[in-house]
PDB file of C-alpha atoms in Angstrom:
ATOM      1  CA  MET A1215       0.000   0.000   0.000  1.00 49.00           C
ATOM      2  CA  SER A1216       1.370   3.422  -0.938  1.00 49.00           C
ATOM      3  CA  THR A1217       0.393   6.584   0.907  1.00 54.00           C
ATOM      4  CA  SER A1218       0.904  10.325   0.413  1.00 58.00           C
ATOM      5  CA  CYS A1219      -0.369  13.452   2.151  1.00 69.00           C
ATOM      6  CA  ASP A1220      -1.096  16.954   0.891  1.00 80.00           C
ATOM      7  CA  ALA A1221      -2.177  20.099   2.707  1.00 86.00           C
ATOM      8  CA  VAL A1222      -5.820  20.959   2.121  1.00 90.00           C
ATOM      9  CA  SER A1223      -7.194  24.483   1.956  1.00 90.00           C
ATOM     10  CA  CYS A1224      -9.507  25.184   4.881  1.00 91.00           C
ATOM     11  CA  SER A1225     -11.267  28.026   6.683  1.00 93.00           C
ATOM     12  CA  ILE A1226     -10.249  28.495  10.328  1.00 94.00           C
ATOM     13  CA  LYS A1227     -12.668  30.404  12.535  1.00 95.00           C
ATOM     14  CA  PRO A1228     -11.458  32.574  15.447  1.00 94.00           C
ATOM     15  CA  ALA A1229     -11.363  30.903  18.840  1.00 93.00           C
ATOM     16  CA  VAL A1230     -14.603  31.178  20.811  1.00 92.00           C
ATOM     17  CA  HIS A1231     -14.109  31.210  24.600  1.00 89.00           C
ATOM     18  CA  LEU A1232     -16.762  29.612  26.746  1.00 86.00           C
ATOM     19  CA  HIS A1233     -18.010  31.640  29.715  1.00 77.00           C
ATOM     20  CA  ILE A1234     -19.741  30.886  32.967  1.00 71.00           C
ATOM     21  CA  GLY A1235     -22.829  33.012  33.402  1.00 66.00           C
ATOM     22  CA  HIS A1236     -25.391  34.753  31.209  1.00 65.00           C
ATOM     23  CA  ALA A1237     -23.599  38.005  30.333  1.00 55.00           C
ATOM     24  CA  PRO A1238     -20.221  37.424  28.664  1.00 58.00           C
ATOM     25  CA  SER A1239     -18.976  40.847  29.724  1.00 61.00           C
ATOM     26  CA  ASN A1240     -19.446  40.045  33.397  1.00 58.00           C
ATOM     27  CA  ALA A1241     -18.837  36.295  33.313  1.00 57.00           C
ATOM     28  CA  ALA A1242     -15.615  34.575  34.189  1.00 63.00           C
ATOM     29  CA  ARG A1243     -13.784  32.519  31.622  1.00 70.00           C
ATOM     30  CA  SER A1244     -14.080  28.770  31.972  1.00 78.00           C
ATOM     31  CA  GLY A1245     -10.637  27.943  30.637  1.00 91.00           C
ATOM     32  CA  VAL A1246     -12.143  26.323  27.523  1.00 95.00           C
ATOM     33  CA  CYS A1247     -12.302  27.630  23.964  1.00 95.00           C
ATOM     34  CA  VAL A1248     -13.372  26.146  20.630  1.00 97.00           C
ATOM     35  CA  VAL A1249     -11.787  26.530  17.197  1.00 97.00           C
ATOM     36  CA  ASP A1250     -13.773  25.332  14.173  1.00 97.00           C
ATOM     37  CA  VAL A1251     -12.003  24.337  10.965  1.00 96.00           C
ATOM     38  CA  HIS A1252     -14.213  24.156   7.866  1.00 95.00           C
ATOM     39  CA  LEU A1253     -12.993  21.992   5.010  1.00 92.00           C
ATOM     40  CA  PRO A1254     -13.916  22.615   1.340  1.00 89.00           C
ATOM     41  CA  PHE A1255     -17.672  22.369   0.891  1.00 85.00           C
ATOM     42  CA  GLY A1256     -18.886  19.162  -0.691  1.00 81.00           C
ATOM     43  CA  LYS A1257     -15.419  17.591  -0.598  1.00 87.00           C
ATOM     44  CA  PRO A1258     -15.037  15.293   2.432  1.00 91.00           C
ATOM     45  CA  VAL A1259     -11.409  14.466   3.125  1.00 93.00           C
ATOM     46  CA  ASN A1260      -9.488  11.649   4.756  1.00 94.00           C
ATOM     47  CA  ILE A1261      -7.132  13.142   7.321  1.00 95.00           C
ATOM     48  CA  GLU A1262      -3.544  12.004   7.638  1.00 95.00           C
ATOM     49  CA  ARG A1263      -2.215  14.658  10.022  1.00 95.00           C
ATOM     50  CA  ILE A1264      -3.150  17.839  11.894  1.00 96.00           C
ATOM     51  CA  SER A1265      -0.257  20.177  12.656  1.00 97.00           C
ATOM     52  CA  PHE A1266      -0.190  23.444  14.605  1.00 97.00           C
ATOM     53  CA  LYS A1267       1.845  25.702  16.879  1.00 97.00           C
ATOM     54  CA  ASN A1268       0.721  25.761  20.475  1.00 97.00           C
ATOM     55  CA  PHE A1269       0.072  29.029  22.281  1.00 97.00           C
ATOM     56  CA  TYR A1270      -0.342  28.268  25.995  1.00 97.00           C
ATOM     57  CA  THR A1271      -2.963  25.560  25.523  1.00 97.00           C
ATOM     58  CA  ALA A1272      -2.628  22.881  28.208  1.00 97.00           C
ATOM     59  CA  SER A1273      -4.630  20.091  26.540  1.00 97.00           C
ATOM     60  CA  LEU A1274      -6.563  19.466  23.357  1.00 97.00           C
ATOM     61  CA  SER A1275      -9.502  17.387  22.163  1.00 97.00           C
ATOM     62  CA  VAL A1276     -10.463  16.910  18.514  1.00 98.00           C
ATOM     63  CA  ARG A1277     -13.976  16.254  17.207  1.00 97.00           C
ATOM     64  CA  LEU A1278     -14.700  15.359  13.589  1.00 97.00           C
ATOM     65  CA  LEU A1279     -17.905  15.908  11.647  1.00 96.00           C
ATOM     66  CA  THR A1280     -18.084  13.083   9.128  1.00 94.00           C
ATOM     67  CA  LYS A1281     -20.384  12.578   6.172  1.00 90.00           C
ATOM     68  CA  GLU A1282     -20.314   9.220   4.449  1.00 86.00           C
ATOM     69  CA  PRO A1283     -22.149   8.797   1.124  1.00 83.00           C
ATOM     70  CA  THR A1284     -24.811   6.503   2.582  1.00 82.00           C
ATOM     71  CA  SER A1285     -25.318   8.060   6.028  1.00 82.00           C
ATOM     72  CA  LEU A1286     -26.089  11.344   7.785  1.00 88.00           C
ATOM     73  CA  CYS A1287     -23.512  13.674   9.300  1.00 90.00           C
ATOM     74  CA  LYS A1288     -22.298  12.715  12.760  1.00 93.00           C
ATOM     75  CA  TRP A1289     -19.732  13.969  15.270  1.00 95.00           C
ATOM     76  CA  LEU A1290     -16.948  11.627  16.376  1.00 96.00           C
ATOM     77  CA  THR A1291     -14.241  12.132  19.008  1.00 97.00           C
ATOM     78  CA  ALA A1292     -10.852  11.529  17.401  1.00 96.00           C
ATOM     79  CA  ILE A1293      -8.545  12.881  20.160  1.00 97.00           C
ATOM     80  CA  ARG A1294      -9.475  13.164  23.835  1.00 96.00           C
ATOM     81  CA  ASP A1295      -7.553  15.512  26.167  1.00 96.00           C
ATOM     82  CA  VAL A1296      -4.057  15.062  24.769  1.00 96.00           C
ATOM     83  CA  SER A1297      -1.543  17.023  26.863  1.00 96.00           C
ATOM     84  CA  LEU A1298       0.361  19.851  25.164  1.00 97.00           C
ATOM     85  CA  MET A1299       2.061  21.278  28.289  1.00 96.00           C
ATOM     86  CA  GLU A1300       3.714  19.223  31.016  1.00 94.00           C
ATOM     87  CA  ASN A1301       2.404  21.625  33.650  1.00 95.00           C
ATOM     88  CA  PRO A1302      -0.360  24.164  32.859  1.00 95.00           C
ATOM     89  CA  HIS A1303       1.276  26.681  35.223  1.00 95.00           C
ATOM     90  CA  CYS A1304       4.756  26.444  33.636  1.00 94.00           C
ATOM     91  CA  GLU A1305       6.169  27.609  30.327  1.00 92.00           C
ATOM     92  CA  ASP A1306       7.353  24.199  29.104  1.00 93.00           C
ATOM     93  CA  GLY A1307       5.639  23.247  25.834  1.00 94.00           C
ATOM     94  CA  ALA A1308       3.635  26.474  25.720  1.00 95.00           C
ATOM     95  CA  GLN A1309       4.822  27.393  22.197  1.00 96.00           C
ATOM     96  CA  ASP A1310       5.879  24.073  20.705  1.00 96.00           C
ATOM     97  CA  TYR A1311       5.046  22.824  17.211  1.00 97.00           C
ATOM     98  CA  CYS A1312       2.855  19.722  17.409  1.00 96.00           C
ATOM     99  CA  SER A1313       1.340  17.137  15.089  1.00 96.00           C
ATOM    100  CA  LEU A1314      -1.513  14.711  15.593  1.00 96.00           C
ATOM    101  CA  ILE A1315      -1.197  11.803  13.198  1.00 95.00           C
ATOM    102  CA  ARG A1316      -3.815   9.398  11.937  1.00 94.00           C
ATOM    103  CA  GLU A1317      -2.570   6.489  14.074  1.00 94.00           C
ATOM    104  CA  GLN A1318      -3.144   8.480  17.285  1.00 94.00           C
ATOM    105  CA  MET A1319      -6.829   9.016  16.610  1.00 96.00           C
ATOM    106  CA  LEU A1320      -9.587   6.993  18.243  1.00 96.00           C
ATOM    107  CA  VAL A1321     -11.539   6.631  14.985  1.00 95.00           C
ATOM    108  CA  GLU A1322     -10.693   6.481  11.304  1.00 94.00           C
ATOM    109  CA  PRO A1323     -10.588  10.168  10.283  1.00 95.00           C
ATOM    110  CA  ASP A1324     -12.244   9.613   6.902  1.00 93.00           C
ATOM    111  CA  HIS A1325     -15.024  11.511   5.083  1.00 94.00           C
ATOM    112  CA  VAL A1326     -14.471  14.566   7.294  1.00 95.00           C
ATOM    113  CA  VAL A1327     -16.268  17.830   6.458  1.00 95.00           C
ATOM    114  CA  GLN A1328     -15.465  19.833   9.617  1.00 96.00           C
ATOM    115  CA  ILE A1329     -12.999  19.734  12.510  1.00 97.00           C
ATOM    116  CA  ARG A1330     -13.645  21.130  15.981  1.00 97.00           C
ATOM    117  CA  LEU A1331     -10.651  21.747  18.229  1.00 98.00           C
ATOM    118  CA  ILE A1332     -11.474  22.028  21.938  1.00 97.00           C
ATOM    119  CA  LEU A1333      -8.717  23.826  23.841  1.00 97.00           C
ATOM    120  CA  ARG A1334      -8.316  23.779  27.634  1.00 97.00           C
ATOM    121  CA  GLN A1335      -6.176  25.860  29.970  1.00 96.00           C
ATOM    122  CA  PRO A1336      -7.104  25.518  33.643  1.00 94.00           C
ATOM    123  CA  SER A1337      -4.353  27.845  34.866  1.00 93.00           C
ATOM    124  CA  ALA A1338      -5.163  31.506  35.511  1.00 90.00           C
ATOM    125  CA  THR A1339      -1.500  32.360  34.932  1.00 91.00           C
ATOM    126  CA  TRP A1340      -2.063  32.981  31.222  1.00 92.00           C
ATOM    127  CA  THR A1341      -4.477  35.635  30.027  1.00 88.00           C
ATOM    128  CA  THR A1342      -5.144  33.906  26.718  1.00 92.00           C
ATOM    129  CA  PHE A1343      -4.453  30.638  24.927  1.00 95.00           C
ATOM    130  CA  ASP A1344      -4.941  29.451  21.357  1.00 96.00           C
ATOM    131  CA  LEU A1345      -3.523  27.378  18.488  1.00 97.00           C
ATOM    132  CA  GLU A1346      -1.631  28.949  15.585  1.00 96.00           C
ATOM    133  CA  GLU A1347      -0.523  27.867  12.098  1.00 96.00           C
ATOM    134  CA  ILE A1348      -3.116  25.112  11.872  1.00 96.00           C
ATOM    135  CA  ASN A1349      -2.694  22.825   8.854  1.00 96.00           C
ATOM    136  CA  ILE A1350      -4.713  19.816   7.763  1.00 95.00           C
ATOM    137  CA  TYR A1351      -3.100  17.130   5.610  1.00 95.00           C
ATOM    138  CA  THR A1352      -5.161  14.648   3.654  1.00 90.00           C
ATOM    139  CA  HIS A1353      -4.607  10.926   3.498  1.00 77.00           C
ATOM    140  CA  THR A1354      -4.629   9.215   0.109  1.00 72.00           C
ATOM    141  CA  HIS A1355      -3.825   5.565  -0.515  1.00 61.00           C
ATOM    142  CA  GLN A1356      -4.046   2.914  -3.187  1.00 54.00           C
ATOM    143  CA  ASP A1357      -4.910  -0.541  -1.894  1.00 54.00           C
ATOM    144  CA  SER A1358      -2.753  -3.437  -2.980  1.00 51.00           C
ATOM    145  CA  GLU A1359      -5.925  -5.230  -4.101  1.00 55.00           C
ATOM    146  CA  GLU A1360      -6.687  -2.417  -6.512  1.00 58.00           C
ATOM    147  CA  VAL A1361      -3.142  -2.588  -7.862  1.00 55.00           C
ATOM    148  CA  SER A1362      -3.362  -6.354  -8.342  1.00 59.00           C
ATOM    149  CA  ASP A1363      -6.721  -5.975 -10.099  1.00 61.00           C
ATOM    150  CA  TRP A1364      -5.171  -3.402 -12.410  1.00 57.00           C
ATOM    151  CA  LEU A1365      -2.231  -5.671 -13.158  1.00 60.00           C
ATOM    152  CA  SER A1366      -4.531  -8.601 -13.862  1.00 63.00           C
ATOM    153  CA  GLU A1367      -6.219  -6.583 -16.582  1.00 63.00           C
ATOM    154  CA  LEU A1368      -2.972  -6.138 -18.490  1.00 59.00           C
ATOM    155  CA  THR A1369      -2.777  -8.258 -21.654  1.00 52.00           C
ATOM    156  CA  LEU A1370       0.404 -10.223 -22.159  1.00 51.00           C
ATOM    157  CA  VAL A1371       2.028 -10.309 -25.570  1.00 49.00           C
ATOM    158  CA  ASP A1372       0.594 -13.229 -27.527  1.00 51.00           C
ATOM    159  CA  GLN A1373       3.022 -16.032 -28.159  1.00 54.00           C
ATOM    160  CA  ASP A1374       2.686 -18.843 -30.665  1.00 56.00           C
ATOM    161  CA  PRO A1375       2.652 -22.075 -28.604  1.00 56.00           C
ATOM    162  CA  ASP A1376       4.329 -23.912 -31.500  1.00 56.00           C
ATOM    163  CA  HIS A1377       7.430 -21.790 -30.934  1.00 53.00           C
ATOM    164  CA  VAL A1378       7.512 -22.277 -27.194  1.00 51.00           C
ATOM    165  CA  GLN A1379       9.883 -25.090 -26.317  1.00 59.00           C
ATOM    166  CA  GLU A1380      10.110 -26.693 -22.925  1.00 64.00           C
ATOM    167  CA  LEU A1381      13.490 -26.893 -21.263  1.00 66.00           C
ATOM    168  CA  PRO A1382      15.080 -30.363 -21.447  1.00 69.00           C
ATOM    169  CA  ASP A1383      15.298 -32.560 -18.410  1.00 72.00           C
ATOM    170  CA  SER A1384      18.378 -31.862 -16.274  1.00 74.00           C
ATOM    171  CA  GLN A1385      19.332 -35.550 -16.196  1.00 77.00           C
ATOM    172  CA  SER A1386      19.260 -35.750 -19.992  1.00 78.00           C
ATOM    173  CA  VAL A1387      21.430 -32.661 -20.250  1.00 76.00           C
ATOM    174  CA  SER A1388      23.908 -34.152 -17.766  1.00 79.00           C
ATOM    175  CA  CYS A1389      24.141 -37.424 -19.719  1.00 80.00           C
ATOM    176  CA  SER A1390      24.668 -35.557 -22.986  1.00 81.00           C
ATOM    177  CA  ILE A1391      27.465 -33.498 -21.465  1.00 84.00           C
ATOM    178  CA  GLN A1392      29.182 -36.627 -20.129  1.00 82.00           C
ATOM    179  CA  GLN A1393      28.976 -38.237 -23.559  1.00 82.00           C
ATOM    180  CA  MET A1394      30.442 -35.141 -25.192  1.00 83.00           C
ATOM    181  CA  LEU A1395      33.305 -35.094 -22.669  1.00 83.00           C
ATOM    182  CA  ALA A1396      34.006 -38.778 -23.312  1.00 81.00           C
ATOM    183  CA  LEU A1397      34.078 -38.201 -27.055  1.00 82.00           C
ATOM    184  CA  THR A1398      36.408 -35.248 -26.558  1.00 82.00           C
ATOM    185  CA  GLU A1399      38.851 -37.378 -24.542  1.00 79.00           C
ATOM    186  CA  VAL A1400      38.848 -40.082 -27.223  1.00 78.00           C
ATOM    187  CA  MET A1401      39.500 -37.513 -29.946  1.00 79.00           C
ATOM    188  CA  LYS A1402      42.407 -36.093 -27.947  1.00 77.00           C
ATOM    189  CA  ASN A1403      43.958 -39.528 -27.410  1.00 76.00           C
ATOM    190  CA  ASN A1404      43.491 -40.486 -31.041  1.00 72.00           C
ATOM    191  CA  GLN A1405      44.405 -37.321 -32.886  1.00 63.00           C
ATOM    192  CA  ASN A1406      45.595 -39.344 -35.895  1.00 53.00           C
ATOM    193  CA  SER A1407      42.165 -40.890 -36.368  1.00 52.00           C
ATOM    194  CA  SER A1408      39.373 -38.493 -37.229  1.00 49.00           C
ATOM    195  CA  SER A1409      35.864 -39.843 -37.631  1.00 49.00           C
ATOM    196  CA  ILE A1410      32.973 -37.517 -36.957  1.00 47.00           C
ATOM    197  CA  GLY A1411      29.364 -38.144 -37.876  1.00 48.00           C
ATOM    198  CA  ARG A1412      29.090 -40.134 -41.095  1.00 45.00           C
ATOM    199  CA  TYR A1413      32.497 -39.097 -42.424  1.00 45.00           C
ATOM    200  CA  GLN A1414      35.383 -41.461 -41.779  1.00 48.00           C
ATOM    201  CA  VAL A1415      39.148 -41.151 -42.070  1.00 47.00           C
ATOM    202  CA  THR A1416      41.133 -44.076 -40.669  1.00 48.00           C
ATOM    203  CA  HIS A1417      44.773 -43.918 -39.583  1.00 47.00           C
ATOM    204  CA  THR A1418      47.054 -46.357 -37.912  1.00 46.00           C
ATOM    205  CA  HIS A1419      49.351 -45.340 -35.034  1.00 45.00           C
ATOM    206  CA  THR A1420      52.987 -45.840 -35.983  1.00 46.00           C
ATOM    207  CA  HIS A1421      54.482 -45.166 -32.551  1.00 45.00           C
ATOM    208  CA  THR A1422      52.251 -47.460 -30.467  1.00 44.00           C
ATOM    209  CA  HIS A1423      50.914 -50.999 -30.714  1.00 46.00           C
ATOM    210  CA  THR A1424      47.364 -49.816 -30.402  1.00 44.00           C
ATOM    211  CA  HIS A1425      45.407 -49.869 -33.617  1.00 46.00           C
ATOM    212  CA  THR A1426      42.389 -47.546 -33.614  1.00 44.00           C
ATOM    213  CA  ARG A1427      39.811 -47.806 -36.323  1.00 48.00           C
ATOM    214  CA  ALA A1428      36.291 -46.658 -37.000  1.00 47.00           C
ATOM    215  CA  ARG A1429      33.728 -48.552 -39.022  1.00 49.00           C
ATOM    216  CA  VAL A1430      30.513 -47.234 -40.483  1.00 46.00           C
ATOM    217  CA  PHE A1431      27.404 -49.413 -40.420  1.00 47.00           C
ATOM    218  CA  ASN A1432      24.187 -47.996 -41.860  1.00 47.00           C
ATOM    219  CA  ASN A1433      25.671 -44.504 -41.755  1.00 47.00           C
ATOM    220  CA  VAL A1434      26.450 -44.885 -38.011  1.00 47.00           C
ATOM    221  CA  CYS A1435      30.054 -44.504 -36.959  1.00 51.00           C
ATOM    222  CA  MET A1436      31.242 -47.317 -34.615  1.00 53.00           C
ATOM    223  CA  PHE A1437      34.453 -46.774 -32.647  1.00 54.00           C
ATOM    224  CA  GLN A1438      36.803 -49.640 -31.721  1.00 55.00           C
ATOM    225  CA  VAL A1439      40.021 -49.690 -29.728  1.00 55.00           C
ATOM    226  CA  ASN A1440      42.076 -52.909 -30.155  1.00 57.00           C
ATOM    227  CA  GLY A1441      38.947 -54.668 -31.391  1.00 57.00           C
ATOM    228  CA  CYS A1442      36.883 -53.639 -28.366  1.00 60.00           C
ATOM    229  CA  TYR A1443      34.311 -50.926 -27.985  1.00 57.00           C
ATOM    230  CA  ASP A1444      34.783 -48.084 -25.521  1.00 58.00           C
ATOM    231  CA  VAL A1445      31.990 -48.345 -22.926  1.00 60.00           C
ATOM    232  CA  ASN A1446      31.654 -44.557 -22.760  1.00 62.00           C
ATOM    233  CA  LEU A1447      30.877 -44.437 -26.473  1.00 57.00           C
ATOM    234  CA  LEU A1448      28.247 -47.169 -26.673  1.00 56.00           C
ATOM    235  CA  SER A1449      25.461 -44.722 -25.798  1.00 54.00           C
ATOM    236  CA  LEU A1450      26.390 -42.213 -28.505  1.00 50.00           C
TER     237      LEU A1450
END
């Protein structure tokens, strides 16, 4: 399976802080704010990664609005209270760059039309908190099954079966090689006598007592050494 990810254009709404009480001007902040991210209309995406720069947010939850072709829209919790700062009252991690990848999410982040980021900061030390430089990256993949189906549709070059020859048996090849080696040794030892195929030239050794001759019967060359046949040549 091959995967790739690309940044998707999206509309990020300003953070909305939740208040305790009826009148926002007089109410105290609850330490919770919401950031909505709207993806392109009518184009649900499969999310691979969400990246951002933290700005004094202690923890984060992510909700996804999904719309599958055969069902209604529904909200799903993908990330629940992931910590962005080791201690809400300390500076550590307050302005770090972070990424939430697909494998960290509680559900498959597919067919997403909207993302809701829920930010929490329980400490009163910081007057404001938010997320900056938010980017959404889509997840695209090509299943191995689809690739195999595509390969199965390819048409091989037609071959004439009459021209396709099977490889010979390894034992037959070995025997043929042994016979050729035996014939080669005989030809080396009897350089004065040359008889190949159906053509015969007979010589007699002058420096040894061994008389080598070749006779042709029915166009088949028969080799004799001192009136006896060489065992290695009987199968030729």
